[in-house]
Coordinates of C-alpha atoms in Angstrom, one line a residue:
Chain P
M1 CA 10.3 32.5 14.2
G2 CA 11.6 29.1 14.7
Q3 CA 8.2 28.1 14.2
T4 CA 8.5 29.1 10.4
I5 CA 12.0 27.7 9.9
L6 CA 10.7 24.2 10.8
A7 CA 7.7 25.0 8.8
S8 CA 9.9 25.5 6.1
F9 CA 12.5 23.4 6.7
R10 CA 8.7 21.0 5.8
W11 CA 8.1 22.6 3.1
L12 CA 11.6 22.0 1.2
G13 CA 11.4 18.5 2.0
F14 CA 13.9 18.3 5.4
G15 CA 11.4 17.5 8.1
F16 CA 13.5 14.5 9.0
L17 CA 15.7 17.0 9.8
D18 CA 13.2 18.7 12.8
P19 CA 14.8 16.9 15.4
L20 CA 18.4 18.6 14.5
V21 CA 16.7 22.0 13.7
K22 CA 15.1 22.0 17.4
L23 CA 17.3 20.6 18.6
F24 CA 19.6 23.9 17.8
Q25 CA 16.9 26.0 19.3
G26 CA 17.2 24.3 22.5
I27 CA 14.1 23.0 22.7
E28 CA 14.2 19.8 24.2
P29 CA 17.8 18.6 24.0
K30 CA 17.2 14.9 24.6
K31 CA 13.9 14.1 23.2
N32 CA 15.4 15.5 20.0
G33 CA 19.3 14.2 20.8
A34 CA 17.6 11.4 21.1
L35 CA 15.2 11.7 18.1
F36 CA 18.0 12.6 15.6
L37 CA 19.8 9.8 16.8
K38 CA 17.9 7.1 15.7
K39 CA 16.6 9.9 12.2
A40 CA 20.6 10.2 11.6
I41 CA 21.7 7.1 12.1
I42 CA 20.2 5.2 9.8
P43 CA 21.2 7.0 6.7
I44 CA 24.7 8.1 7.9
L45 CA 24.9 3.9 8.0
S46 CA 24.0 3.3 4.9
I47 CA 26.7 5.4 3.6
A48 CA 29.6 3.7 5.2
I49 CA 28.3 1.1 3.8
F50 CA 28.0 1.8 0.5
L51 CA 31.2 3.1 0.7
G52 CA 32.7 0.1 2.5
V53 CA 30.8 -1.9 -0.6
A54 CA 33.0 0.5 -3.6
N55 CA 36.0 0.4 -1.8
F56 CA 36.2 -3.8 -1.4
F57 CA 34.4 -3.9 -4.8
S58 CA 36.8 -1.4 -6.3
S59 CA 40.1 -2.6 -4.8
Y60 CA 39.1 -6.7 -5.8
L61 CA 38.9 -5.0 -9.3
Y62 CA 42.5 -3.1 -9.4
N63 CA 44.7 -6.0 -7.6
I64 CA 42.9 -8.5 -11.1
E65 CA 44.2 -5.7 -13.7
R66 CA 47.5 -5.4 -11.1
E67 CA 48.0 -10.1 -11.2
R68 CA 47.2 -9.6 -14.8
K69 CA 49.5 -6.9 -15.7
I70 CA 52.0 -8.6 -14.5
E71 CA 51.9 -11.5 -16.1
K72 CA 51.6 -9.8 -19.0
T73 CA 54.5 -8.5 -18.6
R74 CA 56.3 -11.7 -17.6
E75 CA 55.0 -12.3 -20.7
T76 CA 56.5 -10.7 -22.9
Q77 CA 59.4 -9.1 -21.0
G78 CA 60.0 -11.4 -19.1
D79 CA 60.9 -12.4 -15.2
E80 CA 62.9 -8.2 -14.5
A81 CA 60.7 -6.5 -15.8
A82 CA 57.7 -7.9 -14.3
L83 CA 59.3 -7.3 -10.4
A84 CA 60.0 -3.7 -11.9
M85 CA 56.5 -3.4 -13.1
Q86 CA 55.3 -4.9 -9.4
E87 CA 57.1 -2.2 -7.7
C88 CA 56.1 0.3 -9.5
I89 CA 52.6 -0.5 -9.4
D90 CA 52.9 -0.4 -5.4
S91 CA 54.6 2.7 -5.4
G92 CA 52.1 4.2 -6.5
D93 CA 53.7 5.7 -9.4
I94 CA 51.2 7.5 -11.7
S95 CA 52.6 6.4 -15.4
C96 CA 51.9 2.5 -14.2
K97 CA 49.1 2.6 -12.7
P98 CA 46.5 -0.4 -13.9
N99 CA 43.2 1.0 -14.9
S100 CA 40.0 -0.1 -13.8
L101 CA 37.5 0.9 -11.2
P102 CA 38.4 3.9 -9.4
S103 CA 38.1 3.4 -5.5
P104 CA 35.9 6.4 -3.6
A105 CA 39.6 7.4 -2.9
D106 CA 40.5 7.8 -6.3
V107 CA 36.7 10.1 -6.7
W108 CA 37.2 12.2 -4.4
R109 CA 40.4 13.1 -5.4
A110 CA 38.9 13.6 -9.1
T111 CA 36.4 16.2 -7.5
Q112 CA 39.7 18.5 -5.6
T113 CA 40.8 18.0 -9.2
L114 CA 38.0 19.3 -10.6
I115 CA 37.4 21.4 -8.4
A116 CA 41.0 23.4 -9.2
D117 CA 40.8 23.1 -12.7
H118 CA 37.7 25.0 -12.3
R119 CA 39.5 27.4 -10.5
M120 CA 42.2 27.9 -12.5
I121 CA 39.8 27.9 -15.8
S122 CA 37.7 30.6 -14.0
T123 CA 40.6 33.3 -13.2
D124 CA 41.8 33.0 -16.6
K125 CA 39.1 34.4 -18.4
A126 CA 38.8 36.7 -16.0
E127 CA 42.3 37.8 -16.4
F128 CA 40.9 37.1 -20.8
K129 CA 38.2 39.4 -19.6
T130 CA 39.8 42.3 -18.1
R131 CA 43.1 41.8 -21.2
T132 CA 40.3 42.6 -23.9
A133 CA 38.2 44.5 -22.4
A134 CA 39.7 47.6 -24.2
V135 CA 39.8 45.6 -27.5
N136 CA 36.6 44.8 -27.3
A137 CA 35.3 47.9 -26.0
Q138 CA 36.7 50.0 -29.1
R139 CA 35.8 46.4 -31.5
H140 CA 32.3 47.4 -30.3
A141 CA 32.5 50.9 -30.9
Q142 CA 33.2 49.6 -34.8
G143 CA 30.6 47.6 -35.0
L144 CA 32.6 44.8 -35.1
S145 CA 32.2 41.4 -32.1
S146 CA 34.1 41.5 -29.2
I147 CA 36.5 38.5 -28.6
R148 CA 34.6 35.5 -26.6
Y149 CA 37.3 33.4 -24.9
T150 CA 37.8 29.9 -26.8
G151 CA 39.3 28.1 -23.9
R152 CA 38.4 24.7 -22.4
P153 CA 35.2 24.7 -20.4
S154 CA 35.7 23.6 -17.4
F155 CA 33.6 20.6 -15.7
V156 CA 31.2 23.6 -13.6
D157 CA 30.8 25.7 -17.0
Q158 CA 29.4 22.2 -18.3
I159 CA 27.8 22.0 -15.5
F160 CA 25.5 25.1 -16.7
T161 CA 25.4 24.5 -20.5
S162 CA 23.4 21.2 -19.5
L163 CA 21.2 22.4 -17.7
K164 CA 20.4 25.4 -20.0
T165 CA 19.5 22.9 -22.5
V166 CA 18.1 20.9 -20.6
F167 CA 15.8 24.0 -19.5
A168 CA 15.6 25.0 -23.4
G169 CA 14.4 21.1 -24.3
F170 CA 12.1 21.4 -20.6
L171 CA 10.5 24.3 -21.9
L172 CA 9.7 23.6 -26.3
A173 CA 8.2 20.1 -24.5
A174 CA 6.0 22.5 -21.9
F175 CA 4.7 24.4 -24.7
L176 CA 4.0 21.4 -27.5
A177 CA 2.3 19.2 -24.6
I178 CA 0.4 21.3 -22.4
P179 CA -1.7 23.0 -25.7
A180 CA -2.0 19.7 -27.6
G181 CA -3.0 18.3 -25.0
I182 CA -5.7 19.8 -24.0
V183 CA -7.5 19.8 -27.7
L184 CA -6.8 16.2 -27.1
G185 CA -7.8 16.2 -23.8
L186 CA -11.7 18.3 -25.2
S187 CA -12.0 16.1 -28.3
E188 CA -12.5 12.3 -28.3
T189 CA -12.7 12.1 -31.3
L190 CA -8.6 13.6 -32.3
R191 CA -7.9 12.3 -29.5
T192 CA -8.5 8.1 -30.5
A193 CA -7.2 9.4 -33.8
L194 CA -4.4 10.6 -33.1
N195 CA -4.1 8.1 -30.1
W196 CA -1.2 6.4 -32.6
I197 CA 0.7 9.3 -32.8
I198 CA 1.6 9.1 -29.0
Q199 CA 1.7 5.3 -28.6
I200 CA 3.9 4.4 -31.7
F201 CA 6.4 7.9 -30.7
K202 CA 6.8 8.1 -26.8
P203 CA 8.7 4.3 -26.8
V204 CA 11.5 6.2 -29.3
S205 CA 15.1 6.2 -28.1
P206 CA 16.6 9.2 -27.8
V207 CA 19.2 8.5 -29.8
V208 CA 16.8 7.7 -32.8
W209 CA 15.4 11.2 -32.0
L210 CA 18.3 12.6 -32.2
L211 CA 19.6 11.8 -35.5
L212 CA 16.0 11.7 -36.7
V213 CA 16.2 15.5 -35.5
S214 CA 19.6 16.5 -37.0
M215 CA 18.3 14.9 -40.3
V216 CA 16.2 17.7 -40.0
V217 CA 18.6 20.9 -38.2
K218 CA 21.1 20.0 -40.6
T219 CA 18.7 21.2 -44.0
I220 CA 17.3 23.6 -42.4
L221 CA 19.9 25.4 -40.6
A222 CA 22.4 24.6 -43.1
S223 CA 23.6 27.9 -44.1
A224 CA 22.6 30.0 -40.2
D225 CA 25.3 30.8 -38.5
M226 CA 24.2 29.4 -34.7
D227 CA 25.4 26.8 -33.1
K228 CA 23.8 23.2 -34.4
S229 CA 24.3 20.7 -31.9
F230 CA 22.6 23.5 -28.9
V231 CA 19.6 23.3 -31.5
I232 CA 19.7 19.4 -32.1
S233 CA 20.1 18.5 -28.8
F234 CA 17.8 20.3 -27.1
I235 CA 15.4 19.9 -29.5
S236 CA 15.5 16.2 -29.1
V237 CA 15.7 16.1 -25.7
G238 CA 12.4 17.9 -25.9
L239 CA 10.8 15.7 -28.5
C240 CA 12.0 12.4 -25.7
S241 CA 10.5 14.2 -22.6
M242 CA 7.0 15.6 -23.6
W243 CA 5.3 12.9 -23.7
A244 CA 4.3 12.5 -20.1
T245 CA 2.9 15.8 -20.5
L246 CA 0.7 15.4 -23.5
V247 CA -0.5 12.5 -21.8
N248 CA -1.9 13.7 -18.0
T249 CA -2.7 17.1 -19.9
S250 CA -5.0 14.9 -21.8
V251 CA -6.6 12.0 -18.9
G252 CA -6.6 15.8 -17.0
V253 CA -8.7 17.8 -18.7
S254 CA -10.7 14.8 -20.4
S255 CA -11.1 13.3 -17.5
V256 CA -12.5 16.9 -15.4
D257 CA -15.0 15.2 -12.4
K258 CA -18.0 15.4 -13.6
D259 CA -19.7 17.6 -11.1
Y260 CA -17.6 20.7 -12.1
L261 CA -19.1 20.4 -15.6
N262 CA -22.6 19.7 -14.0
V263 CA -22.5 23.1 -12.6
S264 CA -21.0 24.6 -15.2
K265 CA -24.0 23.4 -17.3
V266 CA -25.9 24.6 -15.0
L267 CA -24.6 27.8 -15.2
R268 CA -24.4 27.9 -18.9
L269 CA -20.9 29.3 -18.5
G270 CA -19.5 29.5 -22.4
V271 CA -16.3 27.7 -24.1
V272 CA -13.8 29.5 -23.5
S273 CA -14.3 30.4 -19.5
N274 CA -15.4 26.4 -19.4
V275 CA -12.0 25.8 -20.5
F276 CA -10.1 28.5 -18.5
K277 CA -12.0 28.1 -15.8
V278 CA -13.0 24.9 -14.6
I279 CA -11.2 22.5 -17.4
L280 CA -7.9 23.8 -16.8
P281 CA -7.7 24.5 -13.1
S282 CA -9.0 21.1 -12.1
S283 CA -6.4 19.4 -14.5
V284 CA -3.3 21.2 -12.9
P285 CA -2.7 18.7 -10.5
L286 CA -2.0 15.7 -12.8
I287 CA -0.5 18.7 -16.0
F288 CA 2.3 18.9 -13.2
T289 CA 2.7 15.6 -12.8
G290 CA 2.8 15.3 -16.1
L291 CA 5.7 18.4 -16.6
R292 CA 7.1 17.3 -13.4
I293 CA 7.9 13.5 -15.8
T294 CA 8.9 15.6 -17.8
L295 CA 11.3 17.3 -17.0
S296 CA 13.1 14.3 -14.7
V297 CA 13.2 12.5 -18.2
A298 CA 14.7 15.5 -19.7
W299 CA 17.5 15.0 -17.6
M300 CA 18.2 11.7 -18.3
V301 CA 17.8 11.5 -21.8
L302 CA 20.1 15.0 -22.5
I303 CA 23.6 13.3 -21.0
A304 CA 23.0 10.4 -23.4
I305 CA 22.3 12.9 -26.4
E306 CA 24.8 15.4 -25.4
L307 CA 27.0 11.8 -25.7
L308 CA 26.6 11.5 -28.7
A309 CA 25.5 15.0 -30.7
Q310 CA 28.8 16.2 -29.4
S311 CA 27.3 19.4 -27.4
P312 CA 29.1 20.8 -25.3
G313 CA 27.5 19.7 -21.6
L314 CA 28.0 16.8 -18.8
G315 CA 27.3 14.9 -21.3
S316 CA 30.0 15.1 -23.5
F317 CA 32.6 15.8 -20.7
V318 CA 31.6 12.1 -19.4
W319 CA 32.2 10.7 -23.6
E320 CA 35.8 12.9 -23.2
E321 CA 36.7 11.9 -20.6
F322 CA 36.1 7.4 -21.1
Q323 CA 38.3 8.1 -24.6
N324 CA 41.1 10.8 -22.6
G325 CA 41.8 7.4 -20.6
A326 CA 43.7 9.5 -18.1
N327 CA 44.9 7.5 -15.4
D328 CA 41.9 9.9 -13.6
S329 CA 39.8 9.2 -16.1
N330 CA 37.2 6.8 -14.7
A331 CA 37.1 8.6 -10.8
K332 CA 36.1 12.3 -13.4
I333 CA 33.0 10.4 -14.9
I334 CA 32.4 8.1 -11.5
V335 CA 32.6 11.8 -10.3
A336 CA 29.8 13.3 -13.2
M337 CA 28.3 10.4 -12.5
F338 CA 27.3 11.9 -8.8
V339 CA 26.8 15.2 -9.7
I340 CA 23.8 14.2 -12.4
G341 CA 22.4 12.0 -10.3
G342 CA 22.4 14.8 -7.7
I343 CA 21.0 17.0 -9.6
G344 CA 17.9 14.9 -11.1
F345 CA 17.1 15.0 -7.7
A346 CA 17.2 18.7 -7.3
L347 CA 15.5 19.5 -10.0
D348 CA 12.2 16.9 -9.0
R349 CA 12.6 18.5 -5.9
L350 CA 12.3 21.4 -7.6
M351 CA 9.0 20.6 -9.7
M352 CA 7.9 18.7 -6.4
L353 CA 7.4 22.2 -4.5
V354 CA 6.2 23.9 -8.2
Q355 CA 3.5 20.9 -8.0
K356 CA 3.1 20.9 -4.5
A357 CA 2.1 25.2 -4.0
V358 CA 0.2 25.3 -8.2
S359 CA -2.6 22.4 -6.4
Y360 CA -5.6 23.5 -5.6
E361 CA -6.0 19.7 -3.5
S362 CA -5.7 20.2 0.1
K363 CA -2.6 18.0 0.9
A364 CA -0.8 17.9 4.1
Chain I
M1 CA -58.2 19.7 -2.8
E2 CA -57.2 22.7 -4.0
V3 CA -57.4 23.1 -8.4
L4 CA -53.9 24.2 -10.0
T5 CA -54.9 26.7 -12.3
E6 CA -52.2 26.7 -15.1
E7 CA -50.5 30.5 -14.2
K8 CA -50.5 29.2 -10.5
I9 CA -47.8 26.4 -11.6
M10 CA -44.0 26.8 -12.4
L11 CA -43.3 23.2 -12.8
E12 CA -44.7 20.6 -13.6
C13 CA -44.1 16.8 -15.3
R14 CA -46.2 15.3 -17.6
D15 CA -45.8 10.9 -18.0
I16 CA -41.8 11.7 -17.1
K17 CA -40.8 8.1 -18.4
K18 CA -36.7 7.0 -17.5
A19 CA -35.1 3.6 -18.6
Y20 CA -31.8 2.9 -19.7
P21 CA -31.3 0.3 -22.5
T22 CA -29.7 -2.8 -21.5
P23 CA -28.9 -6.2 -23.5
K24 CA -31.8 -8.0 -21.6
G25 CA -34.1 -4.4 -23.4
D26 CA -34.9 -1.5 -21.2
F27 CA -34.5 -0.8 -17.4
V28 CA -37.7 1.6 -16.4
V29 CA -36.8 4.1 -13.1
L30 CA -39.6 5.8 -13.8
E31 CA -42.7 5.4 -15.9
N32 CA -45.6 7.5 -16.2
F33 CA -45.0 9.8 -13.1
Q34 CA -46.5 13.4 -12.6
L35 CA -45.0 16.7 -10.7
Q36 CA -46.7 19.9 -10.5
A37 CA -45.0 22.6 -8.7
K38 CA -47.2 26.2 -7.6
E39 CA -45.1 29.1 -7.7
S40 CA -43.6 29.3 -4.2
E41 CA -43.6 25.8 -2.9
F42 CA -41.4 23.4 -1.0
V43 CA -41.9 19.8 -2.6
S44 CA -40.0 17.7 -1.2
I45 CA -39.7 14.1 -2.8
I46 CA -38.9 10.5 -1.1
G47 CA -38.6 8.3 -1.2
H48 CA -36.4 4.7 -0.4
S49 CA -32.4 4.5 -2.2
G50 CA -32.5 3.8 -6.2
C51 CA -36.4 4.4 -6.5
G52 CA -35.5 7.7 -9.2
K53 CA -35.6 10.5 -6.8
S54 CA -32.2 11.7 -8.1
T55 CA -32.5 10.7 -11.7
L56 CA -36.1 13.0 -11.9
L57 CA -34.4 15.8 -10.1
T58 CA -31.1 15.6 -12.2
M59 CA -33.8 15.9 -15.7
I60 CA -35.5 17.8 -14.5
A61 CA -32.4 20.2 -14.4
G62 CA -31.9 19.2 -18.0
L63 CA -28.0 16.9 -17.3
N64 CA -30.4 14.4 -18.0
D65 CA -31.9 13.0 -21.3
I66 CA -35.7 11.7 -20.5
T67 CA -37.2 8.6 -22.8
A68 CA -41.0 10.3 -22.8
G69 CA -42.6 12.4 -21.5
A70 CA -42.1 17.3 -21.3
I71 CA -40.8 18.9 -17.9
T72 CA -42.4 23.2 -18.1
V73 CA -40.6 25.5 -16.2
A74 CA -43.3 28.7 -15.9
N75 CA -45.4 26.9 -19.3
Y76 CA -41.9 26.8 -21.1
P77 CA -39.9 23.2 -22.0
I78 CA -36.7 22.4 -21.0
Q79 CA -34.1 23.0 -23.0
G80 CA -31.1 21.8 -21.8
A81 CA -29.5 22.3 -18.3
G82 CA -29.2 26.2 -17.4
P83 CA -29.5 29.2 -13.9
D84 CA -33.2 28.9 -14.1
R85 CA -33.5 25.9 -12.8
A86 CA -30.0 26.4 -9.9
V87 CA -28.8 22.6 -8.4
V88 CA -27.9 22.2 -4.7
F89 CA -25.8 19.4 -5.2
Q90 CA -25.0 16.7 -2.9
S91 CA -21.5 17.2 -2.7
P92 CA -20.9 21.0 -2.8
S93 CA -19.3 20.6 -5.6
L94 CA -17.8 24.3 -5.4
F95 CA -14.8 24.4 -8.3
P96 CA -12.4 24.2 -4.8
W97 CA -9.1 27.0 -6.6
M98 CA -12.0 30.2 -6.4
T99 CA -13.0 31.5 -3.4
S100 CA -15.9 31.2 -2.1
L101 CA -16.8 34.8 -3.4
E102 CA -15.9 33.5 -6.9
N103 CA -17.6 30.7 -6.7
V104 CA -20.5 32.9 -5.9
L105 CA -19.3 35.7 -8.7
I106 CA -19.0 32.8 -11.4
G107 CA -23.0 32.2 -11.5
V108 CA -24.2 36.0 -11.6
K109 CA -22.2 36.9 -13.8
Q110 CA -23.8 34.7 -16.1
V111 CA -27.4 35.9 -15.2
F112 CA -26.6 39.3 -15.2
P113 CA -24.2 40.3 -17.9
H114 CA -25.1 43.8 -17.9
A115 CA -24.4 44.4 -14.2
T116 CA -21.5 46.4 -13.4
T117 CA -18.7 44.7 -11.2
N118 CA -19.8 46.0 -8.3
Q119 CA -23.5 45.3 -8.5
R120 CA -23.1 41.6 -8.8
L121 CA -20.2 41.6 -6.1
E122 CA -23.2 42.6 -3.7
I123 CA -25.7 40.3 -5.1
C124 CA -22.4 38.0 -3.9
K125 CA -22.2 39.4 -0.8
Y126 CA -26.1 39.2 0.0
Y127 CA -26.6 35.3 -0.3
L128 CA -23.1 34.6 1.3
S129 CA -23.7 36.6 4.4
K130 CA -27.2 34.8 5.1
V131 CA -25.9 31.7 5.0
G132 CA -23.9 33.2 7.2
L133 CA -20.4 32.9 5.6
A134 CA -19.6 36.9 5.7
D135 CA -16.2 37.1 7.3
S136 CA -15.4 33.5 4.6
F137 CA -16.1 35.7 1.6
Y138 CA -12.1 35.6 0.2
K139 CA -11.7 31.8 1.9
K140 CA -10.7 29.5 -0.5
A141 CA -13.0 26.6 -1.4
K142 CA -11.7 23.8 -0.2
D143 CA -10.3 25.5 3.1
L144 CA -13.9 25.4 4.4
S145 CA -15.3 22.4 6.2
Q146 CA -17.7 20.8 4.4
G147 CA -21.0 22.4 5.9
M148 CA -19.3 25.7 5.4
K149 CA -19.0 24.5 1.3
Q150 CA -22.6 23.9 1.5
R151 CA -23.7 27.1 2.7
V152 CA -21.7 28.3 -0.5
G153 CA -24.2 25.7 -2.3
I154 CA -26.8 27.4 -1.5
A155 CA -25.8 31.0 -1.5
R156 CA -24.5 30.2 -5.5
A157 CA -28.1 28.2 -6.5
F158 CA -29.8 31.2 -4.2
A159 CA -27.8 34.0 -5.7
L160 CA -28.6 33.2 -10.1
K161 CA -32.2 34.3 -8.8
P162 CA -33.9 31.1 -10.7
K163 CA -37.0 30.4 -10.7
V164 CA -37.4 26.5 -9.7
L165 CA -34.4 25.3 -7.0
L166 CA -33.4 22.5 -7.0
L167 CA -31.9 20.8 -3.6
D168 CA -30.7 17.2 -4.2
E169 CA -29.6 15.4 -0.6
P170 CA -28.1 18.6 -0.3
F171 CA -27.2 17.8 3.0
G172 CA -26.5 14.3 2.5
M173 CA -23.2 14.2 3.1
L174 CA -22.9 16.8 6.4
D175 CA -23.0 15.3 10.3
S176 CA -26.8 16.1 12.5
M177 CA -25.9 19.0 13.8
T178 CA -25.0 20.5 10.7
R179 CA -28.0 19.5 8.6
I180 CA -29.7 20.4 10.9
E181 CA -28.3 24.1 11.2
L182 CA -28.3 24.4 7.1
Q183 CA -31.9 23.9 7.2
D184 CA -32.4 26.2 9.0
V185 CA -30.0 28.3 6.9
L186 CA -31.9 27.1 3.8
I187 CA -36.0 27.5 5.3
D188 CA -34.3 31.0 6.5
V189 CA -33.5 32.4 3.0
W190 CA -35.9 30.5 1.4
S191 CA -39.1 32.3 3.0
K192 CA -37.9 35.4 2.2
E193 CA -37.5 34.6 -2.0
K194 CA -39.9 32.2 -1.7
I195 CA -38.6 30.0 -4.9
T196 CA -40.3 27.3 -6.1
A197 CA -38.1 24.1 -4.5
I198 CA -38.0 20.6 -5.3
M199 CA -35.4 18.6 -3.0
V200 CA -34.4 15.3 -2.9
T201 CA -34.3 13.7 0.4
H202 CA -34.4 10.7 2.6
D203 CA -34.7 12.1 5.7
V204 CA -38.0 12.6 6.7
D205 CA -38.1 14.5 9.7
E206 CA -36.3 17.3 6.7
A207 CA -38.6 16.3 4.2
I208 CA -41.9 17.7 7.4
F209 CA -39.9 19.8 8.6
L210 CA -39.0 22.4 5.2
S211 CA -41.5 20.6 2.8
D212 CA -45.3 22.5 2.0
R213 CA -45.8 19.2 -0.1
V214 CA -43.8 15.8 0.5
I215 CA -44.0 13.3 -2.4
M216 CA -43.7 10.0 -1.5
M217 CA -42.3 7.7 -4.1
T218 CA -42.6 3.3 -5.0
S219 CA -39.8 1.4 -5.6
G220 CA -38.2 1.4 -8.6
P221 CA -38.8 0.1 -11.2
Y222 CA -41.7 2.0 -12.8
A223 CA -41.4 4.4 -9.5
K224 CA -44.0 6.8 -9.5
V225 CA -46.4 9.1 -6.8
G226 CA -47.1 6.6 -3.6
E227 CA -49.2 8.7 -1.7
V228 CA -48.5 13.0 -1.4
A229 CA -49.0 15.0 1.9
H230 CA -50.0 17.8 2.4
I231 CA -47.6 19.7 5.5
K232 CA -50.5 22.6 6.9
L233 CA -47.5 23.5 9.0
E234 CA -48.1 26.9 9.5
R235 CA -44.8 29.5 8.0
P236 CA -42.7 30.5 9.2
R237 CA -41.9 28.0 10.6
N238 CA -39.6 27.3 14.2
R239 CA -38.3 23.5 14.2
K240 CA -39.2 23.5 17.8
T241 CA -43.3 24.7 17.4
V242 CA -42.7 22.3 14.0
V243 CA -41.5 19.8 17.1
E244 CA -44.2 20.4 19.5
H245 CA -47.6 20.3 17.0
P246 CA -49.0 17.2 17.7
D247 CA -50.0 17.4 13.2
F248 CA -46.3 16.7 12.9
Y249 CA -46.1 13.1 14.3
K250 CA -48.9 12.5 12.2
Y251 CA -46.8 13.8 8.9
R252 CA -44.0 11.5 11.1
Q253 CA -46.3 8.5 10.9
Q254 CA -47.9 8.9 7.0
L255 CA -44.6 9.0 5.9
L256 CA -43.0 6.8 8.3
T257 CA -45.5 3.6 7.6
F258 CA -45.6 4.8 3.2
L259 CA -41.5 3.7 3.8
D260 CA -42.3 1.3 5.7
H261 CA -43.3 -1.6 2.8

């Protein structure tokens, strides 16, 4: 039992928590306690230092903004107004709060606001559902589409929308890049003939992809009744991020161990079994390395694309908050930044686990 | 020396030449190389590193082109690689994502396309048991030790029922204890099947213990057959009686003297 927990923690990549787990299980408490302190102190210290620096820097910027604001009031409205402004700022009244980099405390408050906001919207939604349940059942019986909740999405909803878009884009990338990579890997001629496409399109910025995709989608889906901005953004994400998988797959397929190919020749395997039983399994590790890069690139460009495509999600959340300019908007942007980073990290870990599971190499 | 009649010859290499083109003209590895192997004969080829013995073996296997000359198996010229010339590679070259059974089975499927699944499995299991892997059918090849991998390699080669068995320094990557074990496994399986075998090695004792004939190659370039030793130790051979046999040291002396210069 204890061993399973340890093993699964290690498998998940939390090997550094070993001493803590052992501590809870009561194995060698002295030694593991010391080990845990040693391993935990540095991360905790680094977080504390980070928060300290952030706090110092934000209060430094805040003071500059404060002085500037008071000075400006003095210039335009005279000494009395400046004094009033100074009092107003120092009293913590949000109406005259200078707009600058939020402090860690501001970010924490914004996080709580966002969570509260999500709770509120969820209850609102649930109420809406119960209220419309009868009507919707009626409409359903008549063959009409049901009434949908059209209120503002909460922050958590935005996260899920973004995840949906990134997975759609990722799947598109995988479906395009893996077969294309296999074909390119198998044929030296095609590889040299089409190399220019990869070399030219790989470095193209997500913004340009978005414009290109919207040019096409605008025409094709002109009359279709569907969410165009979602289609545009997921296709752009896919096209931006597929190149790593394409290149890795073709490298994997074209560089299969010569020994395996010799065995395949001696056994006179046919083309199909050669590809599916020898070449593909042996390039699986490289293909998954490519997919892992693709997913992290997809997540990175997604935010930029959403921001521009006006498609709902974290990117548009950030953009709307920036445009909004409310007194806690900046703090909300920082919250979004950490959420984006955290999700990116989690996605990468997830892909790493999948990669480990499918890899035939006997790595520890 | 016994005259070899046509029908008894399983493998013949006639006037083999292998040259690699270089900017300064051809680099000739082998020239005028002759080799005949009878049915059920075990021939070892020994020589210094780089003398072209492995090149020769890959040419017989059909994995490497010959520049001039002809190779025939049972009087038919070879065409590319094929399961009639099974190879035991130096690195076992198993597919690591398959179990040991699957590694053998993939070849058996090619050689016995009309057999039922059960018959094929029987063949695979028979040979795997023969090499001492009766309890490792379903282990992934990546989880096997180097010695066990080479056991699978041997089983895979025999299971193809080849006309000629080609062994390319099959024990070169193993430690000496495992090497001795595997030589015993090989001689044990071989003595039942009596497949014509060509083995490349640079281990003198291994060559004597396993072979009917040891061909000593001169150092390259332009390598050719230097000397031939006919090993007339009685079969089936047993390591203990072989090393106690006075002729063993005679052969050993002969080989070492040749390799010494």
